[in-house]
GROMACS .gro file of C-alpha atoms in nm:
model
  469
    1MET     CA    1   0.976  13.197   2.055
    2CYS     CA    2   0.856  12.881   2.224
    3VAL     CA    3   0.796  12.523   2.107
    4SER     CA    4   0.503  12.347   2.256
    5MET     CA    5   0.417  11.979   2.258
    6HIS     CA    6   0.131  11.755   2.381
    7LEU     CA    7   0.205  11.482   2.619
    8LEU     CA    8  -0.043  11.233   2.764
    9ARG     CA    9  -0.055  11.206   3.139
   10TYR     CA   10  -0.204  10.902   3.307
   11SER     CA   11  -0.443  10.968   3.604
   12ALA     CA   12  -0.469  10.671   3.838
   13MET     CA   13  -0.788  10.811   3.987
   14THR     CA   14  -0.999  10.826   3.666
   15GLU     CA   15  -0.791  10.554   3.490
   16GLU     CA   16  -0.769  10.774   3.185
   17LEU     CA   17  -0.496  10.924   2.961
   18ILE     CA   18  -0.507  11.308   2.964
   19THR     CA   19  -0.315  11.538   2.739
   20CYS     CA   20  -0.042  11.773   2.882
   21GLU     CA   21   0.102  12.065   2.708
   22LEU     CA   22   0.472  12.150   2.759
   23THR     CA   23   0.629  12.479   2.649
   24PHE     CA   24   1.008  12.505   2.571
   25PRO     CA   25   1.227  12.776   2.442
   26SER     CA   26   1.281  12.801   2.067
   27SER     CA   27   1.650  12.714   2.092
   28PRO     CA   28   1.720  12.348   2.087
   29GLU     CA   29   2.021  12.391   2.325
   30LYS     CA   30   1.807  12.587   2.563
   31THR     CA   31   1.534  12.333   2.527
   32LEU     CA   32   1.771  12.055   2.624
   33ASP     CA   33   1.882  12.267   2.923
   34VAL     CA   34   1.526  12.314   3.034
   35VAL     CA   35   1.444  11.949   3.000
   36LYS     CA   36   1.746  11.849   3.206
   37SER     CA   37   1.728  12.125   3.464
   38LYS     CA   38   1.354  12.182   3.513
   39PRO     CA   39   1.170  11.922   3.700
   40MET     CA   40   0.834  11.785   3.533
   41ASP     CA   41   0.529  11.712   3.739
   42LEU     CA   42   0.431  11.377   3.571
   43GLU     CA   43   0.258  11.233   3.865
   44GLN     CA   44   0.451  10.910   3.820
   45PRO     CA   45   0.292  10.617   3.990
   46ILE     CA   46   0.491  10.370   4.204
   47PHE     CA   47   0.431  10.012   4.108
   48SER     CA   48   0.337   9.764   4.366
   49LEU     CA   49   0.241   9.443   4.200
   50LEU     CA   50   0.031   9.231   4.443
   51SER     CA   51  -0.038   8.880   4.407
   52GLY     CA   52  -0.364   8.836   4.211
   53GLY     CA   53  -0.287   9.145   3.990
   54VAL     CA   54  -0.402   9.473   4.172
   55LYS     CA   55  -0.398   9.803   3.983
   56GLN     CA   56  -0.101  10.035   4.022
   57GLN     CA   57  -0.150  10.344   4.238
   58GLN     CA   58   0.006  10.689   4.160
   59PRO     CA   59   0.227  10.857   4.415
   60ALA     CA   60   0.117  11.157   4.614
   61GLU     CA   61   0.236  11.502   4.535
   62GLY     CA   62   0.589  11.592   4.640
   63ASP     CA   63   0.744  11.256   4.533
   64THR     CA   64   1.066  11.277   4.348
   65ALA     CA   65   0.978  11.123   4.037
   66GLY     CA   66   0.904  11.419   3.801
   67THR     CA   67   1.222  11.477   3.593
   68PRO     CA   68   1.292  11.285   3.275
   69ALA     CA   69   1.571  11.109   3.457
   70ALA     CA   70   1.330  11.006   3.722
   71THR     CA   71   1.105  10.847   3.466
   72THR     CA   72   1.372  10.589   3.395
   73PRO     CA   73   1.243  10.281   3.555
   74ASP     CA   74   1.462  10.047   3.755
   75THR     CA   75   1.436   9.670   3.780
   76GLU     CA   76   1.260   9.685   4.110
   77SER     CA   77   0.966   9.868   3.965
   78GLY     CA   78   0.886   9.574   3.744
   79ILE     CA   79   0.870   9.785   3.434
   80PHE     CA   80   1.187   9.676   3.267
   81SER     CA   81   1.443   9.416   3.349
   82GLY     CA   82   1.800   9.463   3.229
   83GLU     CA   83   1.973   9.775   3.079
   84CYS     CA   84   1.768  10.053   2.929
   85GLU     CA   85   1.769  10.091   2.552
   86LEU     CA   86   1.914  10.417   2.398
   87CYS     CA   87   1.790  10.615   2.103
   88VAL     CA   88   2.002  10.536   1.792
   89GLU     CA   89   1.973  10.903   1.672
   90HIS     CA   90   2.027  11.094   1.987
   91GLU     CA   91   2.183  10.829   2.223
   92SER     CA   92   1.938  10.905   2.492
   93GLU     CA   93   1.724  10.674   2.699
   94LEU     CA   94   1.396  10.559   2.534
   95ASP     CA   95   1.181  10.678   2.820
   96TRP     CA   96   0.891  10.820   2.623
   97PHE     CA   97   0.628  10.652   2.411
   98CYS     CA   98   0.494  10.806   2.090
   99GLY     CA   99   0.114  10.720   2.070
  100THR     CA  100   0.101  10.840   1.714
  101GLU     CA  101   0.382  10.617   1.583
  102GLN     CA  102   0.334  10.351   1.851
  103ARG     CA  103   0.709  10.323   1.945
  104LEU     CA  104   0.947  10.408   2.212
  105ILE     CA  105   1.132  10.742   2.174
  106CYS     CA  106   1.371  10.969   2.377
  107SER     CA  107   1.299  11.319   2.500
  108HIS     CA  108   1.490  11.471   2.209
  109CYS     CA  109   1.274  11.290   1.954
  110ALA     CA  110   0.965  11.431   2.136
  111ILE     CA  111   1.093  11.785   2.148
  112VAL     CA  112   1.296  11.845   1.836
  113GLY     CA  113   1.296  11.514   1.660
  114PRO     CA  114   1.059  11.327   1.419
  115CYS     CA  115   0.787  11.287   1.690
  116HIS     CA  116   0.762  11.655   1.759
  117GLY     CA  117   0.400  11.750   1.784
  118HIS     CA  118   0.291  11.393   1.836
  119SER     CA  119   0.094  11.257   2.131
  120VAL     CA  120   0.364  11.125   2.366
  121THR     CA  121   0.361  11.002   2.726
  122PRO     CA  122   0.623  10.878   2.956
  123VAL     CA  123   0.706  10.509   2.938
  124ALA     CA  124   0.633  10.459   3.303
  125THR     CA  125   0.284  10.614   3.263
  126ARG     CA  126   0.226  10.405   2.950
  127VAL     CA  127   0.332  10.093   3.128
  128ILE     CA  128   0.090  10.177   3.419
  129ALA     CA  129  -0.193  10.220   3.175
  130VAL     CA  130  -0.115   9.898   2.990
  131ARG     CA  131  -0.075   9.707   3.320
  132ASN     CA  132  -0.382   9.848   3.464
  133HIS     CA  133  -0.570   9.751   3.138
  134LEU     CA  134  -0.436   9.402   3.175
  135VAL     CA  135  -0.544   9.396   3.539
  136ASP     CA  136  -0.896   9.503   3.418
  137VAL     CA  137  -0.888   9.227   3.153
  138CYS     CA  138  -0.761   8.966   3.411
  139GLU     CA  139  -1.042   9.060   3.641
  140LYS     CA  140  -1.305   9.045   3.381
  141LEU     CA  141  -1.175   8.701   3.265
  142GLN     CA  142  -1.172   8.586   3.629
  143LEU     CA  143  -1.527   8.707   3.668
  144GLN     CA  144  -1.621   8.534   3.343
  145ALA     CA  145  -1.448   8.225   3.459
  146LEU     CA  146  -1.637   8.233   3.790
  147ARG     CA  147  -1.968   8.279   3.597
  148ILE     CA  148  -1.885   7.983   3.370
  149GLU     CA  149  -1.782   7.773   3.667
  150ARG     CA  150  -2.091   7.864   3.843
  151PHE     CA  151  -2.292   7.789   3.527
  152ILE     CA  152  -2.135   7.448   3.496
  153GLU     CA  153  -2.155   7.354   3.872
  154GLN     CA  154  -2.503   7.498   3.931
  155THR     CA  155  -2.710   7.552   3.619
  156LEU     CA  156  -2.594   7.257   3.415
  157THR     CA  157  -2.592   7.026   3.715
  158ALA     CA  158  -2.947   7.135   3.797
  159LYS     CA  159  -3.037   7.092   3.428
  160GLU     CA  160  -2.903   6.740   3.424
  161GLN     CA  161  -3.098   6.649   3.742
  162LYS     CA  162  -3.411   6.810   3.592
  163LEU     CA  163  -3.345   6.636   3.266
  164GLN     CA  164  -3.326   6.299   3.429
  165VAL     CA  165  -3.650   6.359   3.639
  166GLY     CA  166  -3.826   6.496   3.331
  167ALA     CA  167  -3.707   6.206   3.113
  168SER     CA  168  -3.821   5.952   3.368
  169ARG     CA  169  -4.164   6.116   3.403
  170ALA     CA  170  -4.196   6.129   3.029
  171ARG     CA  171  -4.126   5.756   3.000
  172GLU     CA  172  -4.361   5.672   3.272
  173HIS     CA  173  -4.625   5.888   3.112
  174ILE     CA  174  -4.562   5.713   2.776
  175LEU     CA  175  -4.569   5.378   2.936
  176ALA     CA  176  -4.888   5.463   3.121
  177GLN     CA  177  -5.058   5.591   2.819
  178VAL     CA  178  -4.956   5.305   2.596
  179SER     CA  179  -5.046   5.053   2.869
  180ALA     CA  180  -5.394   5.217   2.911
  181ALA     CA  181  -5.439   5.209   2.520
  182ARG     CA  182  -5.307   4.856   2.499
  183GLU     CA  183  -5.550   4.743   2.771
  184ALA     CA  184  -5.836   4.932   2.608
  185LEU     CA  185  -5.748   4.779   2.268
  186GLU     CA  186  -5.707   4.429   2.426
  187GLU     CA  187  -6.055   4.457   2.582
  188GLU     CA  188  -6.203   4.594   2.253
  189GLU     CA  189  -6.036   4.314   2.066
  190GLN     CA  190  -6.178   4.052   2.292
  191ARG     CA  191  -6.519   4.215   2.279
  192LEU     CA  192  -6.517   4.237   1.898
  193LEU     CA  193  -6.391   3.877   1.865
  194GLU     CA  194  -6.668   3.753   2.083
  195GLU     CA  195  -6.926   3.955   1.890
  196VAL     CA  196  -6.799   3.819   1.562
  197GLN     CA  197  -6.799   3.459   1.714
  198LYS     CA  198  -7.153   3.513   1.837
  199GLU     CA  199  -7.274   3.651   1.510
  200GLU     CA  200  -7.100   3.365   1.320
  201GLU     CA  201  -7.264   3.113   1.548
  202ARG     CA  202  -7.616   3.285   1.496
  203VAL     CA  203  -7.569   3.278   1.113
  204GLU     CA  204  -7.435   2.923   1.115
  205GLN     CA  205  -7.750   2.806   1.330
  206CYS     CA  206  -7.976   2.994   1.082
  207LEU     CA  207  -7.808   2.824   0.795
  208LEU     CA  208  -7.831   2.485   0.951
  209THR     CA  209  -8.188   2.530   1.035
  210GLN     CA  210  -8.271   2.656   0.680
  211ARG     CA  211  -8.074   2.369   0.539
  212ALA     CA  212  -8.259   2.104   0.741
  213HIS     CA  213  -8.592   2.269   0.669
  214TRP     CA  214  -8.554   2.293   0.301
  215SER     CA  215  -8.384   1.961   0.269
  216LYS     CA  216  -8.684   1.796   0.431
  217ALA     CA  217  -8.919   1.999   0.213
  218LEU     CA  218  -8.725   1.893  -0.095
  219ALA     CA  219  -8.740   1.528   0.005
  220ASN     CA  220  -9.113   1.559   0.058
  221LEU     CA  221  -9.163   1.737  -0.272
  222THR     CA  222  -8.949   1.481  -0.451
  223GLN     CA  223  -9.151   1.198  -0.289
  224THR     CA  224  -9.486   1.370  -0.377
  225ARG     CA  225  -9.375   1.425  -0.727
  226SER     CA  226  -9.254   1.066  -0.769
  227SER     CA  227  -9.587   0.947  -0.628
  228LEU     CA  228  -9.793   1.164  -0.864
  229VAL     CA  229  -9.581   1.059  -1.156
  230HIS     CA  230  -9.634   0.696  -1.068
  231THR     CA  231 -10.011   0.753  -1.032
  232LEU     CA  232 -10.009   0.928  -1.371
  233THR     CA  233  -9.821   0.651  -1.546
  234HIS     CA  234  -9.942   0.327  -1.368
  235THR     CA  235 -10.297   0.396  -1.272
  236SER     CA  236 -10.594   0.294  -1.495
  237GLU     CA  237 -10.830   0.561  -1.604
  238ALA     CA  238 -11.112   0.431  -1.374
  239GLN     CA  239 -10.873   0.445  -1.078
  240LEU     CA  240 -10.741   0.778  -1.180
  241VAL     CA  241 -11.088   0.929  -1.187
  242THR     CA  242 -11.165   0.794  -0.848
  243SER     CA  243 -10.825   0.916  -0.706
  244VAL     CA  244 -10.889   1.291  -0.770
  245GLN     CA  245 -10.938   1.353  -0.392
  246GLU     CA  246 -10.617   1.179  -0.305
  247ILE     CA  247 -10.429   1.356  -0.576
  248ALA     CA  248 -10.558   1.701  -0.454
  249GLU     CA  249 -10.451   1.627  -0.101
  250ARG     CA  250 -10.101   1.544  -0.215
  251VAL     CA  251 -10.088   1.863  -0.436
  252GLU     CA  252 -10.212   2.073  -0.144
  253ALA     CA  253  -9.944   1.920   0.077
  254ALA     CA  254  -9.677   2.002  -0.179
  255ASP     CA  255  -9.809   2.371  -0.208
  256GLY     CA  256  -9.773   2.415   0.158
  257VAL     CA  257  -9.401   2.375   0.148
  258GLY     CA  258  -9.369   2.733   0.020
  259GLU     CA  259  -9.079   2.909  -0.165
  260PRO     CA  260  -8.737   2.956  -0.023
  261CYS     CA  261  -8.645   3.335   0.052
  262ASP     CA  262  -8.307   3.485   0.114
  263THR     CA  263  -8.327   3.712   0.419
  264GLU     CA  264  -8.085   3.924   0.623
  265GLN     CA  265  -8.096   3.669   0.888
  266LEU     CA  266  -7.885   3.452   0.671
  267ASN     CA  267  -7.621   3.727   0.639
  268MET     CA  268  -7.356   3.828   0.891
  269ASN     CA  269  -7.427   4.167   1.038
  270SER     CA  270  -7.120   4.383   0.968
  271ALA     CA  271  -7.203   4.598   1.274
  272CYS     CA  272  -7.064   4.318   1.497
  273SER     CA  273  -6.705   4.422   1.397
  274ASP     CA  274  -6.771   4.799   1.416
  275SER     CA  275  -6.579   4.978   1.687
  276LYS     CA  276  -6.567   5.355   1.747
  277LEU     CA  277  -6.234   5.306   1.926
  278LEU     CA  278  -6.066   5.130   1.636
  279ARG     CA  279  -6.224   5.351   1.387
  280GLY     CA  280  -6.106   5.660   1.583
  281LEU     CA  281  -5.753   5.526   1.595
  282TRP     CA  282  -5.751   5.445   1.231
  283ALA     CA  283  -5.891   5.793   1.141
  284THR     CA  284  -5.645   5.970   1.373
  285ALA     CA  285  -5.355   5.783   1.227
  286VAL     CA  286  -5.468   5.883   0.868
  287LEU     CA  287  -5.574   6.247   0.955
  288LEU     CA  288  -5.248   6.331   1.136
  289GLY     CA  289  -5.044   6.191   0.854
  290PRO     CA  290  -4.902   6.390   0.548
  291ASN     CA  291  -5.194   6.308   0.319
  292ALA     CA  292  -5.480   6.437   0.530
  293TYR     CA  293  -5.560   6.697   0.268
  294GLY     CA  294  -5.563   6.434  -0.016
  295SER     CA  295  -5.434   6.458  -0.362
  296PHE     CA  296  -5.337   6.786  -0.520
  297TYR     CA  297  -5.519   6.671  -0.833
  298LEU     CA  298  -5.855   6.677  -0.673
  299LYS     CA  299  -6.052   6.970  -0.817
  300PHE     CA  300  -6.405   7.046  -0.924
  301ASN     CA  301  -6.488   6.884  -1.253
  302GLU     CA  302  -6.572   7.173  -1.482
  303ARG     CA  303  -6.804   6.951  -1.699
  304THR     CA  304  -7.029   6.876  -1.406
  305VAL     CA  305  -7.075   7.224  -1.254
  306SER     CA  306  -7.440   7.328  -1.262
  307PRO     CA  307  -7.545   7.651  -1.426
  308LEU     CA  308  -7.657   7.771  -1.097
  309LEU     CA  309  -7.291   7.776  -0.983
  310SER     CA  310  -6.970   7.959  -1.085
  311LEU     CA  311  -6.623   7.793  -1.080
  312SER     CA  312  -6.305   7.973  -0.995
  313ASP     CA  313  -6.017   7.988  -1.245
  314ASP     CA  314  -5.815   7.740  -1.043
  315PHE     CA  315  -6.120   7.495  -1.018
  316TYR     CA  316  -6.097   7.490  -0.638
  317THR     CA  317  -6.385   7.724  -0.543
  318LEU     CA  318  -6.757   7.684  -0.615
  319THR     CA  319  -6.985   7.985  -0.569
  320PHE     CA  320  -7.365   7.998  -0.576
  321SER     CA  321  -7.470   8.252  -0.841
  322ASN     CA  322  -7.761   8.490  -0.829
  323LYS     CA  323  -7.998   8.489  -1.131
  324LYS     CA  324  -7.860   8.810  -1.270
  325HIS     CA  325  -7.507   8.678  -1.253
  326ARG     CA  326  -7.563   8.343  -1.405
  327GLN     CA  327  -7.389   8.265  -1.735
  328PRO     CA  328  -7.522   8.013  -1.990
  329LEU     CA  329  -7.315   7.703  -2.008
  330PRO     CA  330  -7.276   7.472  -2.310
  331TYR     CA  331  -7.462   7.139  -2.300
  332ASP     CA  332  -7.273   6.856  -2.151
  333PRO     CA  333  -7.414   6.515  -2.066
  334ALA     CA  334  -7.209   6.516  -1.742
  335ARG     CA  335  -7.345   6.850  -1.619
  336PHE     CA  336  -7.620   6.893  -1.364
  337ASP     CA  337  -7.869   7.106  -1.525
  338CYS     CA  338  -8.131   7.173  -1.242
  339TRP     CA  339  -7.976   7.104  -0.900
  340PRO     CA  340  -7.676   7.317  -0.774
  341ASN     CA  341  -7.435   7.024  -0.775
  342ALA     CA  342  -7.083   6.959  -0.888
  343LEU     CA  343  -6.848   6.652  -0.868
  344GLY     CA  344  -6.480   6.610  -0.805
  345SER     CA  345  -6.231   6.516  -1.058
  346LEU     CA  346  -6.083   6.213  -0.891
  347SER     CA  347  -6.249   5.872  -0.923
  348MET     CA  348  -6.215   5.627  -0.623
  349SER     CA  349  -6.248   5.261  -0.643
  350SER     CA  350  -5.983   5.134  -0.411
  351GLY     CA  351  -5.750   5.243  -0.131
  352THR     CA  352  -5.789   5.521   0.127
  353HIS     CA  353  -5.881   5.882   0.029
  354SER     CA  354  -5.925   6.203   0.215
  355TRP     CA  355  -5.997   6.554   0.130
  356VAL     CA  356  -6.095   6.881   0.309
  357VAL     CA  357  -6.363   7.138   0.220
  358ASP     CA  358  -6.359   7.489   0.340
  359VAL     CA  359  -6.734   7.569   0.387
  360GLY     CA  360  -6.660   7.912   0.559
  361GLU     CA  361  -6.979   8.093   0.640
  362SER     CA  362  -7.195   7.913   0.390
  363GLY     CA  363  -7.546   7.843   0.526
  364ALA     CA  364  -7.637   7.573   0.283
  365PHE     CA  365  -7.417   7.315   0.137
  366LYS     CA  366  -7.369   6.938   0.087
  367VAL     CA  367  -7.048   6.743   0.079
  368GLY     CA  368  -7.013   6.359   0.035
  369VAL     CA  369  -6.972   6.100  -0.234
  370CYS     CA  370  -7.179   5.950  -0.511
  371TYR     CA  371  -7.151   5.673  -0.780
  372THR     CA  372  -7.024   5.790  -1.117
  373SER     CA  373  -7.355   5.665  -1.260
  374LEU     CA  374  -7.557   5.921  -1.068
  375GLU     CA  375  -7.816   6.094  -1.282
  376ARG     CA  376  -7.731   6.440  -1.395
  377LYS     CA  377  -8.044   6.573  -1.567
  378GLY     CA  378  -8.383   6.671  -1.443
  379SER     CA  379  -8.518   6.805  -1.124
  380GLY     CA  380  -8.614   6.464  -0.984
  381ASN     CA  381  -8.466   6.302  -0.676
  382GLU     CA  382  -8.258   6.086  -0.904
  383ALA     CA  383  -8.020   6.377  -0.944
  384ARG     CA  384  -8.067   6.529  -0.605
  385LEU     CA  385  -7.770   6.457  -0.366
  386GLY     CA  386  -7.879   6.247  -0.069
  387TYR     CA  387  -8.224   6.162  -0.210
  388ASN     CA  388  -8.132   5.850  -0.399
  389SER     CA  389  -7.945   5.521  -0.335
  390GLN     CA  390  -7.643   5.632  -0.519
  391SER     CA  391  -7.535   5.935  -0.317
  392TRP     CA  392  -7.420   5.984   0.058
  393VAL     CA  393  -7.372   6.338   0.182
  394LEU     CA  394  -7.340   6.548   0.489
  395SER     CA  395  -7.591   6.837   0.462
  396HIS     CA  396  -7.610   7.178   0.632
  397TYR     CA  397  -7.908   7.390   0.598
  398ASP     CA  398  -8.048   7.665   0.809
  399GLY     CA  399  -7.818   7.587   1.102
  400ASP     CA  400  -7.905   7.202   1.101
  401TYR     CA  401  -7.665   6.921   1.013
  402SER     CA  402  -7.784   6.583   0.881
  403PHE     CA  403  -7.660   6.280   0.711
  404CYS     CA  404  -7.861   6.206   0.394
  405HIS     CA  405  -7.892   5.886   0.184
  406ALA     CA  406  -8.178   5.753  -0.016
  407GLY     CA  407  -8.409   6.035   0.097
  408ARG     CA  408  -8.351   5.955   0.465
  409LYS     CA  409  -8.206   6.223   0.692
  410GLU     CA  410  -8.019   6.141   1.008
  411PRO     CA  411  -7.992   6.450   1.239
  412LEU     CA  412  -7.640   6.520   1.355
  413GLN     CA  413  -7.535   6.680   1.687
  414VAL     CA  414  -7.252   6.932   1.608
  415ALA     CA  415  -7.097   7.108   1.911
  416ARG     CA  416  -6.980   7.410   1.708
  417ARG     CA  417  -7.015   7.523   1.357
  418PRO     CA  418  -6.714   7.396   1.158
  419GLN     CA  419  -6.534   7.618   0.912
  420ARG     CA  420  -6.385   7.320   0.734
  421ILE     CA  421  -6.513   6.963   0.692
  422GLY     CA  422  -6.296   6.670   0.617
  423LEU     CA  423  -6.392   6.348   0.446
  424LEU     CA  424  -6.214   6.014   0.478
  425LEU     CA  425  -6.302   5.713   0.249
  426ASP     CA  426  -6.165   5.378   0.308
  427TRP     CA  427  -6.274   5.170   0.015
  428PRO     CA  428  -6.171   4.821   0.130
  429SER     CA  429  -6.370   4.848   0.451
  430GLY     CA  430  -6.652   5.065   0.297
  431THR     CA  431  -6.608   5.340   0.561
  432LEU     CA  432  -6.694   5.700   0.495
  433LEU     CA  433  -6.611   5.941   0.780
  434PHE     CA  434  -6.698   6.303   0.819
  435TYR     CA  435  -6.474   6.502   1.062
  436GLU     CA  436  -6.363   6.850   1.168
  437PRO     CA  437  -6.007   6.903   1.079
  438ASP     CA  438  -5.916   7.160   1.345
  439SER     CA  439  -6.013   6.931   1.637
  440SER     CA  440  -6.029   6.583   1.450
  441ALA     CA  441  -6.378   6.540   1.598
  442VAL     CA  442  -6.577   6.287   1.410
  443LEU     CA  443  -6.910   6.438   1.288
  444HIS     CA  444  -7.047   6.116   1.142
  445SER     CA  445  -6.932   5.782   1.002
  446PHE     CA  446  -7.104   5.486   0.837
  447THR     CA  447  -7.015   5.160   0.657
  448HIS     CA  448  -7.142   5.056   0.320
  449TYR     CA  449  -6.969   4.818   0.077
  450PHE     CA  450  -6.962   5.016  -0.238
  451ASN     CA  451  -6.976   4.818  -0.560
  452ASN     CA  452  -6.908   5.108  -0.820
  453PRO     CA  453  -6.646   5.379  -0.854
  454LEU     CA  454  -6.712   5.687  -0.631
  455LEU     CA  455  -6.678   6.062  -0.700
  456PRO     CA  456  -6.660   6.346  -0.447
  457ALA     CA  457  -6.994   6.523  -0.454
  458PHE     CA  458  -7.075   6.885  -0.372
  459ALA     CA  459  -7.370   7.122  -0.357
  460VAL     CA  460  -7.395   7.473  -0.243
  461THR     CA  461  -7.687   7.734  -0.234
  462ASP     CA  462  -7.526   7.996  -0.022
  463ARG     CA  463  -7.192   8.171  -0.068
  464SER     CA  464  -6.889   7.947  -0.158
  465ILE     CA  465  -6.711   7.636  -0.067
  466THR     CA  466  -6.347   7.549  -0.151
  467ILE     CA  467  -6.139   7.232  -0.185
  468LEU     CA  468  -5.830   7.277   0.030
  469HIS     CA  469  -5.475   7.143  -0.033
   0.00000   0.00000   0.00000
């Protein structure tokens, strides 16, 4: 009867631990004799530690290192230093390693002891595997260190130089742009100040001329009246009758003075301070800010929605309804009853306001503002957006865009059909601006000093429009 055990053998060529099967007689005494007398081919390597940590090479066949005694390393091998430890139980050298229990054992422990049947390997082989593993790790760490060093010396250095060049160019670019903008603004400022000064001088001259003219006319009228009063009170009846012709001439001269009339020539033209550059900068600053889409509270006012339209449940979308889908609505004095109009819920009488309308594929719509006093009833122009003095709208119909106010249409050149239209109202300056949010391109702008609160105004006769937030 025989006893078999599995040992692990290290192969230096493949750097792997392979299992060896050893067979021994069933008798422990015979087993010990076999272990002591029969040489074992363990292919033990000879350590040669080179500076820099080179892997250990195994000896060629025929080297005398196969017996258990030969597996005992000496101090020159570099495996152990000092005296070898002995097994407490068998008082034999601990020249084997049990991989199952991860501890040093002797040959008796491996054959007949507690580690019988475990995966064991000679200590020298185990040491070679560990050392070769450490060599691999050191080589990997060295390579990683080289990569890190190369990254620091080459990549990071190049990045630092690139950063300096890029930052320098960015600063130069910013300074050049700001300088150009500052120069343009300074030129525009000078031009506008000169225009304002010129307009001021023109109006002042008109006022002086009018003052001188009407002061002289007033003096002549006062003198003529005084003369006529004197004639009336101090002239005898006979003289009065004979002075009719003289009196008629004086009256005719007084009538020739005429009536004073206030004209636009006496007012300063606000266009003298109008600047597309400044308006564009102002609009860009507002439109690129966090409030470009306006107040969240802006919705369609349900009370104003025409029976020709339907309103979504969230009050944000207005849809033109076909006749068969129209629902009768209760009477409301605020409701448009004939035109397909609706007004916004937010009244504006100060500050700056902006909102965006998604017009999508609608082929007929109007967006703009109107006074709160706009007529709501009837089919006349008084309730039609853009056809009275109380509403200002951008209109799209049949592919054409126009700005409408008081029945006058101003055609607009639109490069591409916008899917969304933004409106920007600056109440203090009386500026209303229509723009395309995607490109911030200004579609139209005008200035009018509003004297009553305004409401966002809408109309649609094709598909839907939506207030965006």
